[in-house]
Amino acid sequence: MEYVSPEGLRLDGRRFNEMRQIVAEIGVVSKADGSAVFEMGNTKVIAAVYGPREIQNKSQQLKHDRALVLCEYSMAQFSTGDRRRQKQDRRTTELSLVIRQTMEACILTELMPHSQIDIFLQVLQADGGTRSACINAATLALADAGIPMRDLAVSCSAGYLNSTPLLDLNYVEDSAGGADVTVGILPKTDKMDAKLPMETFETVFALASEGCKAIAERIREVLEENTKQLEYRRAA
Amino acid sequence: MVMRKLELPLNQTQKVRFERAMEQLQSLSSTAQNSVSVTDSIAVNHEDALLKGHGTYEVEGELLSTVCGVVERVDKLVYVRTLRARYKPEVNDIVVGRVIEVAQKRWRVDIHSTLAYMDLPHDDAVQKRKTSEDELNMRNIFVEDDVVCAEVHDFQRDGSLVLQDKSQKYGKLEKGQLLKVDPYLVKRSYNHFHCIESLGIDLILGRNGFIWVGEHFEVRDPMIVDDENSTENTGKEQSHTPLETRRSIIRIGNAIRVLSAYKTCLDQSFTLLSQRTKLKEDVYRTKVLVMLCIRSCRLACFDLTSICLLVSKQIAELSRVFWRTYFFHISDK
């Protein structure tokens, strides 16, 4: 199948280095300490953060000098084209783990001993790149909850199809069977589905990193706007 | 999906006025210029001795912020004050909480923060040891789901808190409602206990964002026990809260909900509303606050002095209007 037209346009009309539209909103779940909705094109993820709060299950506490980060990822039944049955499959567990590790790396957990931070992620619409969207949504929600972080963990995917590196794959491109990398900065390459020669990997990786930076920029704008709003309304 | 935002149905004029008031507030706010988000670098002069406070992080000689908030500088100390975050307890803070467990010798209290305990009080009047009998009688003092007001006394090594209720001001709270707002909206101040005398209502602004609105309660000194008074008082305590007071409690509660939904600082609003303080400070800001309060409830009254005079009556009036429309939308749970 032709994924890139001779004019250099992809199936949804984007160029190879073009991202889908990003919409980010903070503060959507009233009960949570921090929450956010993150959209990349048709992919939409809602994140809620609770904590730092006291540890609910003491047996999970492995280290006593730092906070425990827990992450739960789920996909809404209506998120994909055909209705999917809710179950804890291998993919879900793996994704939860990946996101948890990413967020754990960026949260300054040593500042909050004896406490636990819960991140709940739910995919409302899935159209490729849910992993990236989840990480971005979680970052926004954590920032909203006022949890100290080393850096904004942002993520973006890139792939290699029809001998062109492509940024931010959607579902059709993702399932085409080409190689794809999801890059998280606080850098972490978490997965590769197909073999990718080293030299093309470089370009694909660079492309994804560029994408990450663009997302970080957007996230920072959203956060800054939010902080300003809160401060002047507080009327110090 | 529950939205955190609350929209008030304002007509066109009100909307325009409200927006103008908010703009005014924005232009007045000098501190909002210092706001930072995660990983923004904080401009500091490295030659001076520097103390890195909360919310900062040094990477390769550059001071970065780790949270979203406002940069504050106190002498050499540079720190970032967070806005929306869980309550971080400090000793001597006044908090309102809910008892969630009666444990041995102590009660576990939920203050929406770390683990907090309240120890069995020493009876200062009668110097004696705590006996097992006292432990058995703990439920006579507080049981689960009681709302209590206390002061942060100490931190334990494991990060948990010890609360105390030594003063007569503290203790069990009855006849009223508990509201939860974002903790950053309650500033630390000299007085967290407010009394709106005209309505007979007590207001306790807990630093942890729990707010108590209840019937006014006279603090009595236990040392001076007058026999006649005590019998009279016990009789009074058993009586029911009058309907008018109940209404006022709900009205004030709703006013707090509006203010917190619009993320306005509550202290100012309520020192303003309780008749104790005079309006000296920032005239504009008070004006905006009052406008916000009143606008949001469809009362067109702009003159500051008249507001000051009327405010305690109007808060009742305006929340009544508000109550009709909104109570079901923003009830606590």
Coordinates of C-alpha atoms in Angstrom, one line a residue:
Chain A
M1 CA 0.0 0.0 0.0
E2 CA 1.1 3.5 -0.8
Y3 CA 1.5 5.5 2.5
V4 CA 3.2 8.4 1.1
S5 CA 2.0 9.9 -2.2
P6 CA 4.5 11.0 -4.8
E7 CA 3.8 14.6 -3.8
G8 CA 5.1 13.7 -0.3
L9 CA 1.7 13.7 1.4
R10 CA 0.5 11.1 3.8
L11 CA -2.9 9.4 3.9
D12 CA -4.3 12.1 6.1
G13 CA -2.7 14.9 4.1
R14 CA 0.2 15.6 6.4
R15 CA 3.8 16.0 5.3
F16 CA 6.4 13.6 6.7
N17 CA 7.5 15.9 9.5
E18 CA 4.1 17.2 10.4
M19 CA 2.3 16.4 13.6
R20 CA -1.3 16.0 14.2
Q21 CA -3.2 18.8 16.0
I22 CA -2.5 18.9 19.7
V23 CA -5.2 20.0 22.2
A24 CA -4.4 20.0 25.9
E25 CA -6.6 21.0 28.7
I26 CA -5.8 21.1 32.4
G27 CA -8.2 20.5 35.3
V28 CA -11.0 18.3 34.0
V29 CA -11.6 15.9 36.9
S30 CA -12.9 17.7 39.9
K31 CA -12.0 15.2 42.6
A32 CA -8.4 14.6 41.4
D33 CA -5.4 16.5 42.7
G34 CA -4.3 17.0 39.1
S35 CA -5.9 16.1 35.8
A36 CA -5.6 16.7 32.1
V37 CA -7.0 15.8 28.7
F38 CA -4.5 15.4 25.9
E39 CA -5.5 15.1 22.3
M40 CA -3.2 14.3 19.3
G41 CA -5.5 14.3 16.3
N42 CA -8.1 11.7 16.9
T43 CA -6.2 10.1 19.8
K44 CA -7.6 11.4 23.1
V45 CA -6.4 10.5 26.6
I46 CA -7.6 11.6 30.0
A47 CA -5.3 11.5 32.9
A48 CA -6.0 11.9 36.7
V49 CA -3.3 12.1 39.4
Y50 CA -4.0 11.5 43.1
G51 CA -1.4 12.1 45.6
P52 CA 1.1 12.3 47.2
R53 CA -1.0 10.5 49.7
E54 CA -0.3 7.9 52.3
I55 CA 0.5 4.4 51.1
Q56 CA -2.6 2.3 50.8
N57 CA -1.0 -1.1 50.4
K58 CA 2.1 -1.3 52.6
S59 CA 3.3 -4.5 50.8
Q60 CA 3.9 -2.5 47.6
Q61 CA 6.3 -0.2 49.3
L62 CA 9.8 -1.3 48.3
K63 CA 11.9 1.7 49.2
H64 CA 11.3 3.6 52.3
D65 CA 13.1 6.8 51.3
R66 CA 11.1 7.7 48.2
A67 CA 7.5 7.9 46.9
L68 CA 5.8 5.0 45.3
V69 CA 4.5 5.7 41.8
L70 CA 1.6 3.6 40.5
C71 CA 0.1 3.8 37.1
E72 CA -3.1 2.3 35.7
Y73 CA -3.7 2.4 32.0
S74 CA -7.0 1.4 30.5
M75 CA -8.7 1.7 27.2
A76 CA -12.4 2.7 27.1
Q77 CA -14.5 0.1 25.4
F78 CA -15.7 2.7 22.9
S79 CA -12.2 3.9 22.1
T80 CA -11.5 1.8 19.0
G81 CA -13.5 1.1 15.9
D82 CA -14.9 -2.2 17.0
R83 CA -16.0 -2.4 20.6
R84 CA -13.3 -4.1 22.6
R85 CA -13.8 -6.2 25.7
Q86 CA -12.4 -4.8 28.9
K87 CA -9.6 -7.0 30.1
Q88 CA -6.2 -6.8 31.5
D89 CA -4.2 -8.1 28.6
R90 CA -0.5 -8.3 28.1
R91 CA -0.4 -5.0 26.2
T92 CA -2.2 -3.1 28.9
T93 CA 0.1 -4.3 31.6
E94 CA 3.2 -3.6 29.6
L95 CA 2.0 -0.1 28.8
S96 CA 1.2 0.6 32.4
L97 CA 4.7 -0.5 33.3
V98 CA 6.4 1.6 30.6
I99 CA 4.5 4.7 31.6
R100 CA 5.1 4.1 35.2
Q101 CA 8.8 3.8 34.7
T102 CA 8.9 6.9 32.6
M103 CA 7.0 9.0 35.1
E104 CA 9.0 7.6 38.0
A105 CA 12.1 8.7 36.3
C106 CA 11.0 12.3 36.1
I107 CA 9.2 12.7 39.4
L108 CA 11.5 13.7 42.3
T109 CA 10.3 10.8 44.4
E110 CA 13.0 11.2 47.0
L111 CA 11.3 14.4 48.2
M112 CA 8.1 12.6 49.2
P113 CA 9.0 9.5 51.3
H114 CA 6.2 7.4 52.8
S115 CA 3.8 8.5 50.2
Q116 CA 2.2 7.2 47.0
I117 CA 1.3 8.9 43.8
D118 CA -1.4 7.3 41.6
I119 CA -1.7 8.0 37.9
F120 CA -4.8 6.9 36.1
L121 CA -4.9 7.0 32.4
Q122 CA -7.8 6.2 30.2
V123 CA -7.8 6.2 26.4
L124 CA -11.0 7.8 25.2
Q125 CA -10.2 7.6 21.5
A126 CA -7.5 5.5 20.0
D127 CA -5.9 6.4 16.7
G128 CA -2.3 5.4 17.0
G129 CA 0.2 6.9 19.4
T130 CA -1.8 6.2 22.6
R131 CA 1.4 5.5 24.4
S132 CA 2.8 9.0 23.6
A133 CA -0.5 10.7 24.3
C134 CA -0.6 8.9 27.7
I135 CA 2.8 10.0 28.7
N136 CA 2.0 13.6 27.7
A137 CA -1.3 13.6 29.5
A138 CA 0.3 12.2 32.6
T139 CA 3.0 14.9 32.6
L140 CA 0.4 17.6 32.4
A141 CA -1.7 16.1 35.2
L142 CA 1.4 15.7 37.4
A143 CA 2.3 19.3 36.8
D144 CA -1.2 20.3 37.7
A145 CA -1.1 18.3 40.9
G146 CA 2.0 20.3 41.9
I147 CA 4.3 17.3 42.1
P148 CA 7.9 18.2 41.7
M149 CA 9.5 16.9 38.6
R150 CA 13.0 16.9 37.1
D151 CA 11.7 17.6 33.7
L152 CA 8.6 17.4 31.6
A153 CA 8.5 13.9 30.2
V154 CA 7.2 14.2 26.7
S155 CA 6.8 11.6 24.1
C156 CA 6.2 11.3 20.4
S157 CA 6.4 8.4 17.9
A158 CA 8.0 8.2 14.5
G159 CA 8.2 5.4 12.0
Y160 CA 9.7 4.4 8.7
L161 CA 7.4 3.6 5.8
N162 CA 7.9 3.6 2.0
S163 CA 11.5 4.5 2.7
T164 CA 10.5 7.8 4.3
P165 CA 10.7 8.7 8.0
L166 CA 7.3 9.8 9.3
L167 CA 6.5 11.7 12.4
D168 CA 3.5 11.0 14.7
L169 CA 2.0 7.9 13.1
N170 CA -1.7 7.4 13.1
Y171 CA -3.5 4.1 13.5
V172 CA -3.3 3.1 9.8
E173 CA 0.3 4.0 9.5
D174 CA 1.1 2.3 12.8
S175 CA -0.5 -1.0 11.8
A176 CA 1.2 -1.0 8.4
G177 CA 4.0 -3.1 9.8
G178 CA 6.8 -0.7 9.3
A179 CA 9.3 0.1 12.0
D180 CA 8.3 2.6 14.6
V181 CA 9.9 4.1 17.7
T182 CA 8.2 5.9 20.5
V183 CA 10.6 8.3 22.1
G184 CA 10.2 9.8 25.5
I185 CA 12.4 12.7 26.5
L186 CA 13.8 12.4 29.6
P187 CA 15.1 10.2 27.0
K188 CA 13.9 6.7 26.8
T189 CA 13.4 4.6 23.7
D190 CA 10.8 2.1 24.8
K191 CA 9.9 -0.1 21.9
M192 CA 10.7 -1.2 18.4
D193 CA 8.4 -3.4 16.4
A194 CA 10.4 -4.1 13.3
K195 CA 14.0 -4.1 12.4
L196 CA 15.5 -0.8 11.5
P197 CA 19.0 -0.2 10.1
M198 CA 21.2 1.9 12.3
E199 CA 21.5 4.9 9.9
T200 CA 17.7 5.1 9.3
F201 CA 17.2 4.7 13.0
E202 CA 19.2 7.9 13.5
T203 CA 17.0 9.9 11.3
V204 CA 13.8 8.5 12.7
F205 CA 15.0 9.0 16.2
A206 CA 15.9 12.6 15.4
L207 CA 12.5 13.2 13.9
A208 CA 10.8 11.8 17.0
S209 CA 12.9 13.9 19.2
E210 CA 12.0 17.0 17.3
G211 CA 8.4 16.0 17.7
C212 CA 8.9 15.7 21.4
K213 CA 10.4 19.1 21.7
A214 CA 7.4 20.6 19.8
I215 CA 5.1 18.9 22.2
A216 CA 7.1 20.1 25.2
E217 CA 6.8 23.6 23.9
R218 CA 3.0 23.3 23.7
I219 CA 2.7 21.7 27.1
R220 CA 4.8 24.4 28.7
E221 CA 2.6 27.1 27.1
V222 CA -0.5 25.4 28.5
L223 CA 1.0 25.1 32.0
E224 CA 2.2 28.7 32.0
E225 CA -1.1 30.0 31.0
N226 CA -2.8 28.0 33.7
T227 CA -0.3 29.1 36.4
K228 CA -0.8 32.7 35.5
Q229 CA -4.5 32.4 35.7
L230 CA -4.5 30.7 39.0
E231 CA -2.1 33.3 40.5
Y232 CA -3.9 36.4 39.5
R233 CA -7.3 35.0 40.5
R234 CA -5.9 34.1 43.8
A235 CA -5.4 37.8 44.3
A236 CA -2.2 37.7 46.3
Chain B
M1 CA -16.4 13.5 33.2
V2 CA -17.0 16.1 35.9
M3 CA -15.8 19.5 35.0
R4 CA -13.9 21.5 37.5
K5 CA -15.0 24.7 36.0
L6 CA -18.2 26.3 37.0
E7 CA -20.1 28.6 34.7
L8 CA -22.5 31.2 36.1
P9 CA -25.3 32.3 33.8
L10 CA -24.5 35.9 33.4
N11 CA -26.3 38.1 30.9
Q12 CA -24.3 40.0 28.3
T13 CA -23.7 43.1 30.4
Q14 CA -22.7 41.2 33.5
K15 CA -20.4 39.1 31.4
V16 CA -18.7 42.1 30.0
R17 CA -18.4 43.6 33.5
F18 CA -17.1 40.5 34.9
E19 CA -14.5 40.1 32.2
R20 CA -13.4 43.7 32.8
A21 CA -13.1 43.1 36.5
M22 CA -10.9 40.0 35.8
E23 CA -8.8 42.0 33.4
Q24 CA -8.3 44.7 36.0
L25 CA -7.3 42.0 38.5
Q26 CA -4.9 40.6 36.0
S27 CA -3.2 43.9 35.3
L28 CA -3.0 44.6 39.1
S29 CA -1.4 41.3 39.9
S30 CA 2.3 41.8 40.0
T31 CA 3.2 38.4 41.3
A32 CA 1.7 36.6 38.2
Q33 CA 4.7 37.9 36.3
N34 CA 6.9 35.7 38.4
S35 CA 5.1 32.6 37.6
V36 CA 7.1 29.6 36.3
S37 CA 6.2 26.2 35.0
V38 CA 8.2 23.0 35.3
T39 CA 11.8 23.3 34.1
D40 CA 11.7 27.0 33.6
S41 CA 15.0 28.5 34.7
I42 CA 14.9 31.0 37.5
A43 CA 17.0 34.0 37.1
V44 CA 19.4 34.3 40.0
N45 CA 22.6 36.1 40.7
H46 CA 25.1 33.3 41.5
E47 CA 27.6 35.6 43.1
D48 CA 25.4 36.1 46.1
A49 CA 25.1 33.4 48.6
L50 CA 22.0 31.5 47.6
L51 CA 19.7 29.2 49.5
K52 CA 17.7 26.9 47.2
G53 CA 14.3 26.3 48.6
H54 CA 11.3 24.1 47.8
G55 CA 10.5 23.6 44.1
T56 CA 14.0 24.4 42.8
Y57 CA 16.6 22.1 41.3
E58 CA 20.1 22.9 40.2
V59 CA 21.4 21.5 36.9
E60 CA 24.8 22.6 35.6
G61 CA 24.8 25.8 37.5
E62 CA 21.3 26.7 36.3
L63 CA 18.5 26.9 38.8
L64 CA 15.4 25.2 37.5
S65 CA 11.9 25.0 38.9
T66 CA 10.4 21.6 39.5
V67 CA 6.8 22.7 39.9
C68 CA 4.4 25.2 38.5
G69 CA 4.1 28.2 40.7
V70 CA 5.3 31.6 41.6
V71 CA 9.0 32.4 42.4
E72 CA 9.3 33.9 45.8
R73 CA 12.5 35.4 47.3
V74 CA 13.0 36.0 50.9
D75 CA 16.5 37.4 51.6
K76 CA 18.8 34.7 50.2
L77 CA 16.2 32.1 49.9
V78 CA 14.7 31.4 46.5
Y79 CA 11.7 29.0 46.4
V80 CA 8.7 28.3 44.2
R81 CA 5.4 28.6 45.8
T82 CA 3.1 26.0 44.3
L83 CA -0.5 26.8 43.5
R84 CA -2.5 23.7 43.1
A85 CA -0.9 21.1 45.2
R86 CA -1.7 19.0 48.2
Y87 CA -1.5 20.7 51.6
K88 CA 2.0 20.6 53.0
P89 CA 1.6 20.8 56.8
E90 CA 3.5 23.3 58.9
V91 CA 3.7 23.4 62.7
N92 CA 1.0 25.6 64.2
D93 CA -1.3 25.5 61.2
I94 CA -4.9 25.3 61.9
V95 CA -6.6 22.4 60.1
V96 CA -10.0 20.9 59.9
G97 CA -10.2 17.2 59.4
R98 CA -12.4 14.2 59.7
V99 CA -11.8 11.3 62.1
I100 CA -11.4 8.1 60.0
E101 CA -10.2 5.7 62.6
V102 CA -10.1 5.2 66.4
A103 CA -6.8 3.6 67.0
Q104 CA -5.1 2.8 70.2
K105 CA -4.5 5.9 72.2
R106 CA -5.1 8.1 69.2
W107 CA -7.5 9.0 66.4
R108 CA -6.5 9.0 62.8
V109 CA -7.6 12.1 61.1
D110 CA -8.0 12.7 57.4
I111 CA -6.7 16.2 56.5
H112 CA -6.2 15.5 52.8
S113 CA -2.5 15.3 53.2
T114 CA -0.1 12.9 54.9
L115 CA -1.1 10.6 57.7
A116 CA -2.3 12.6 60.7
Y117 CA -2.9 11.5 64.2
M118 CA -4.4 13.1 67.2
D119 CA -3.3 11.8 70.5
L120 CA -5.5 11.3 73.5
P121 CA -5.5 14.6 75.2
H122 CA -3.9 15.1 78.6
D123 CA -6.4 16.5 81.0
D124 CA -4.6 19.5 82.2
A125 CA -7.0 20.4 84.8
V126 CA -6.7 17.0 86.5
Q127 CA -3.0 16.1 86.2
K128 CA -3.2 12.3 85.7
R129 CA -1.8 9.5 83.6
K130 CA -3.7 8.2 80.7
T131 CA -5.2 4.9 81.8
S132 CA -6.6 2.0 79.8
E133 CA -10.0 3.3 80.9
D134 CA -9.4 6.5 79.1
E135 CA -8.6 4.5 76.0
L136 CA -11.8 2.6 76.3
N137 CA -13.7 5.8 76.6
M138 CA -12.1 7.4 73.5
R139 CA -15.3 7.0 71.5
N140 CA -17.0 9.3 74.0
I141 CA -14.8 12.1 72.7
F142 CA -14.6 11.5 69.0
V143 CA -16.0 8.7 66.8
E144 CA -15.4 7.9 63.2
D145 CA -16.7 10.6 60.8
D146 CA -16.6 13.4 63.3
V147 CA -15.3 16.6 62.0
V148 CA -12.6 18.1 64.2
C149 CA -10.6 21.2 64.2
A150 CA -7.0 21.1 65.5
E151 CA -3.6 22.5 65.3
V152 CA -0.5 20.9 63.8
H153 CA 1.7 20.1 66.7
D154 CA 4.6 18.1 65.5
F155 CA 6.0 15.8 62.8
Q156 CA 6.9 12.2 63.5
R157 CA 10.0 10.7 62.0
D158 CA 8.0 8.6 59.5
G159 CA 6.4 11.8 58.1
S160 CA 3.1 11.5 59.9
L161 CA 1.7 14.4 61.8
V162 CA 0.6 14.9 65.3
L163 CA -2.4 17.2 65.8
Q164 CA -3.4 18.7 69.1
D165 CA -6.7 20.2 70.3
K166 CA -5.5 21.8 73.5
S167 CA -7.2 25.1 73.2
Q168 CA -10.9 25.5 73.8
K169 CA -11.2 26.8 70.2
Y170 CA -10.4 23.4 68.9
G171 CA -12.3 20.2 69.1
K172 CA -15.3 18.6 67.6
L173 CA -17.4 20.6 65.2
E174 CA -21.1 20.2 65.1
K175 CA -24.1 21.7 63.4
G176 CA -22.7 22.9 60.1
Q177 CA -21.2 21.8 56.9
L178 CA -17.7 20.9 55.7
L179 CA -16.5 22.2 52.4
K180 CA -13.4 21.3 50.5
V181 CA -11.5 23.8 48.4
D182 CA -8.0 23.9 47.0
P183 CA -5.6 24.5 49.9
Y184 CA -3.7 27.3 48.3
L185 CA -6.8 29.5 48.4
V186 CA -6.5 29.7 52.2
K187 CA -3.6 31.8 53.3
R188 CA -1.8 31.5 56.5
S189 CA -3.1 34.3 58.7
Y190 CA -3.4 35.5 62.2
N191 CA -6.9 34.4 62.5
H192 CA -8.5 31.4 60.9
F193 CA -11.7 31.6 63.0
H194 CA -14.2 34.0 61.7
C195 CA -17.5 34.8 63.1
I196 CA -20.3 36.5 61.1
E197 CA -22.1 37.9 64.0
S198 CA -25.2 39.2 62.1
L199 CA -25.9 35.7 61.0
G200 CA -24.8 33.8 64.0
I201 CA -22.3 31.7 61.9
D202 CA -18.8 30.5 62.6
L203 CA -16.4 30.0 59.8
I204 CA -13.2 28.1 60.2
L205 CA -10.7 28.2 57.3
G206 CA -8.5 25.2 57.7
R207 CA -5.1 25.5 56.1
N208 CA -5.6 22.2 54.5
G209 CA -8.5 23.5 52.4
F210 CA -11.2 22.1 54.5
I211 CA -13.6 24.8 55.5
W212 CA -16.2 24.6 58.3
V213 CA -19.3 26.6 58.2
G214 CA -21.4 26.1 61.2
E215 CA -23.7 27.6 63.9
H216 CA -22.0 30.1 66.1
F217 CA -20.6 28.5 69.2
E218 CA -19.6 30.4 72.3
V219 CA -16.2 29.5 73.6
R220 CA -16.4 29.1 77.3
D221 CA -13.5 28.9 79.6
P222 CA -13.8 25.7 81.5
M223 CA -12.1 27.1 84.5
I224 CA -14.9 29.5 85.2
V225 CA -17.8 27.2 85.7
D226 CA -20.9 29.0 86.7
D227 CA -23.5 26.6 87.9
E228 CA -26.5 28.5 86.5
N229 CA -24.8 29.1 83.3
S230 CA -23.7 25.5 82.7
T231 CA -27.2 24.2 83.2
E232 CA -28.5 26.9 80.9
N233 CA -25.9 26.1 78.3
T234 CA -26.5 22.4 78.2
G235 CA -30.1 23.1 77.7
K236 CA -29.3 25.4 74.8
E237 CA -26.9 22.9 73.2
Q238 CA -29.6 20.3 72.9
S239 CA -31.9 22.6 71.1
H240 CA -32.1 22.5 67.3
T241 CA -30.5 24.9 65.0
P242 CA -33.0 27.5 63.9
L243 CA -34.1 27.3 60.3
E244 CA -32.8 30.8 59.6
T245 CA -29.3 29.8 60.8
R246 CA -29.4 26.7 58.7
R247 CA -30.3 28.7 55.7
S248 CA -27.4 31.1 56.4
I249 CA -25.0 28.2 56.7
I250 CA -26.0 26.9 53.3
R251 CA -25.8 30.4 51.8
I252 CA -22.4 31.1 53.1
G253 CA -21.3 27.6 52.0
N254 CA -22.5 28.3 48.5
A255 CA -20.7 31.7 48.4
I256 CA -17.5 29.8 49.3
R257 CA -18.2 27.4 46.5
V258 CA -18.5 30.2 44.0
L259 CA -15.4 31.9 45.2
S260 CA -13.4 28.7 45.1
A261 CA -14.7 27.7 41.7
Y262 CA -13.4 31.1 40.5
K263 CA -10.2 30.4 42.3
T264 CA -10.2 33.5 44.5
C265 CA -8.5 33.6 47.8
L266 CA -10.9 33.0 50.5
D267 CA -9.3 34.8 53.4
Q268 CA -9.7 38.3 52.0
S269 CA -13.2 37.6 51.1
F270 CA -14.1 36.6 54.5
T271 CA -12.2 39.0 56.5
L272 CA -14.1 41.4 54.4
L273 CA -17.3 39.7 55.0
S274 CA -16.9 39.3 58.7
Q275 CA -17.3 42.7 60.1
R276 CA -14.2 42.8 62.1
T277 CA -11.7 44.2 59.7
K278 CA -11.9 47.5 58.1
L279 CA -11.2 48.0 54.5
K280 CA -7.9 49.7 54.3
E281 CA -5.9 47.6 51.9
D282 CA -6.1 47.2 48.3
V283 CA -9.3 48.9 47.4
Y284 CA -9.3 47.6 43.9
R285 CA -8.9 44.1 44.8
T286 CA -11.6 44.1 47.4
K287 CA -13.8 45.8 44.9
V288 CA -13.1 43.1 42.4
L289 CA -13.7 40.4 44.9
V290 CA -17.0 41.9 46.0
M291 CA -18.0 42.4 42.4
L292 CA -17.1 38.8 41.7
C293 CA -19.1 37.7 44.6
I294 CA -22.1 39.9 43.8
R295 CA -21.9 39.7 40.1
S296 CA -21.9 36.0 40.2
C297 CA -25.1 36.3 42.0
R298 CA -26.8 38.8 39.8
L299 CA -26.9 41.7 42.2
A300 CA -25.9 45.0 40.6
C301 CA -24.3 46.9 43.4
F302 CA -21.0 48.6 42.8
D303 CA -20.5 51.3 45.3
L304 CA -17.8 50.2 47.6
T305 CA -18.9 51.9 50.7
S306 CA -22.5 50.7 50.4
I307 CA -21.1 47.2 49.8
C308 CA -19.1 47.4 52.9
L309 CA -22.2 48.4 54.9
L310 CA -24.4 45.9 53.2
V311 CA -22.1 43.1 52.7
S312 CA -23.0 40.9 55.5
K313 CA -26.7 41.2 54.7
Q314 CA -26.1 40.8 51.0
I315 CA -24.0 37.8 51.2
A316 CA -27.0 36.1 52.6
E317 CA -29.2 37.6 49.9
L318 CA -26.9 36.8 47.1
S319 CA -26.2 33.3 48.1
R320 CA -29.9 32.8 48.4
V321 CA -30.3 33.6 44.7
F322 CA -27.3 31.5 44.0
W323 CA -28.5 28.7 46.0
R324 CA -31.7 28.3 44.1
T325 CA -29.9 27.8 40.8
Y326 CA -26.8 26.1 41.8
F327 CA -27.0 24.0 44.8
F328 CA -27.5 20.8 42.9
H329 CA -24.8 21.5 40.4
I330 CA -22.0 22.0 42.8
S331 CA -22.9 20.1 45.8
D332 CA -19.9 18.7 47.4
K333 CA -20.2 15.1 46.4

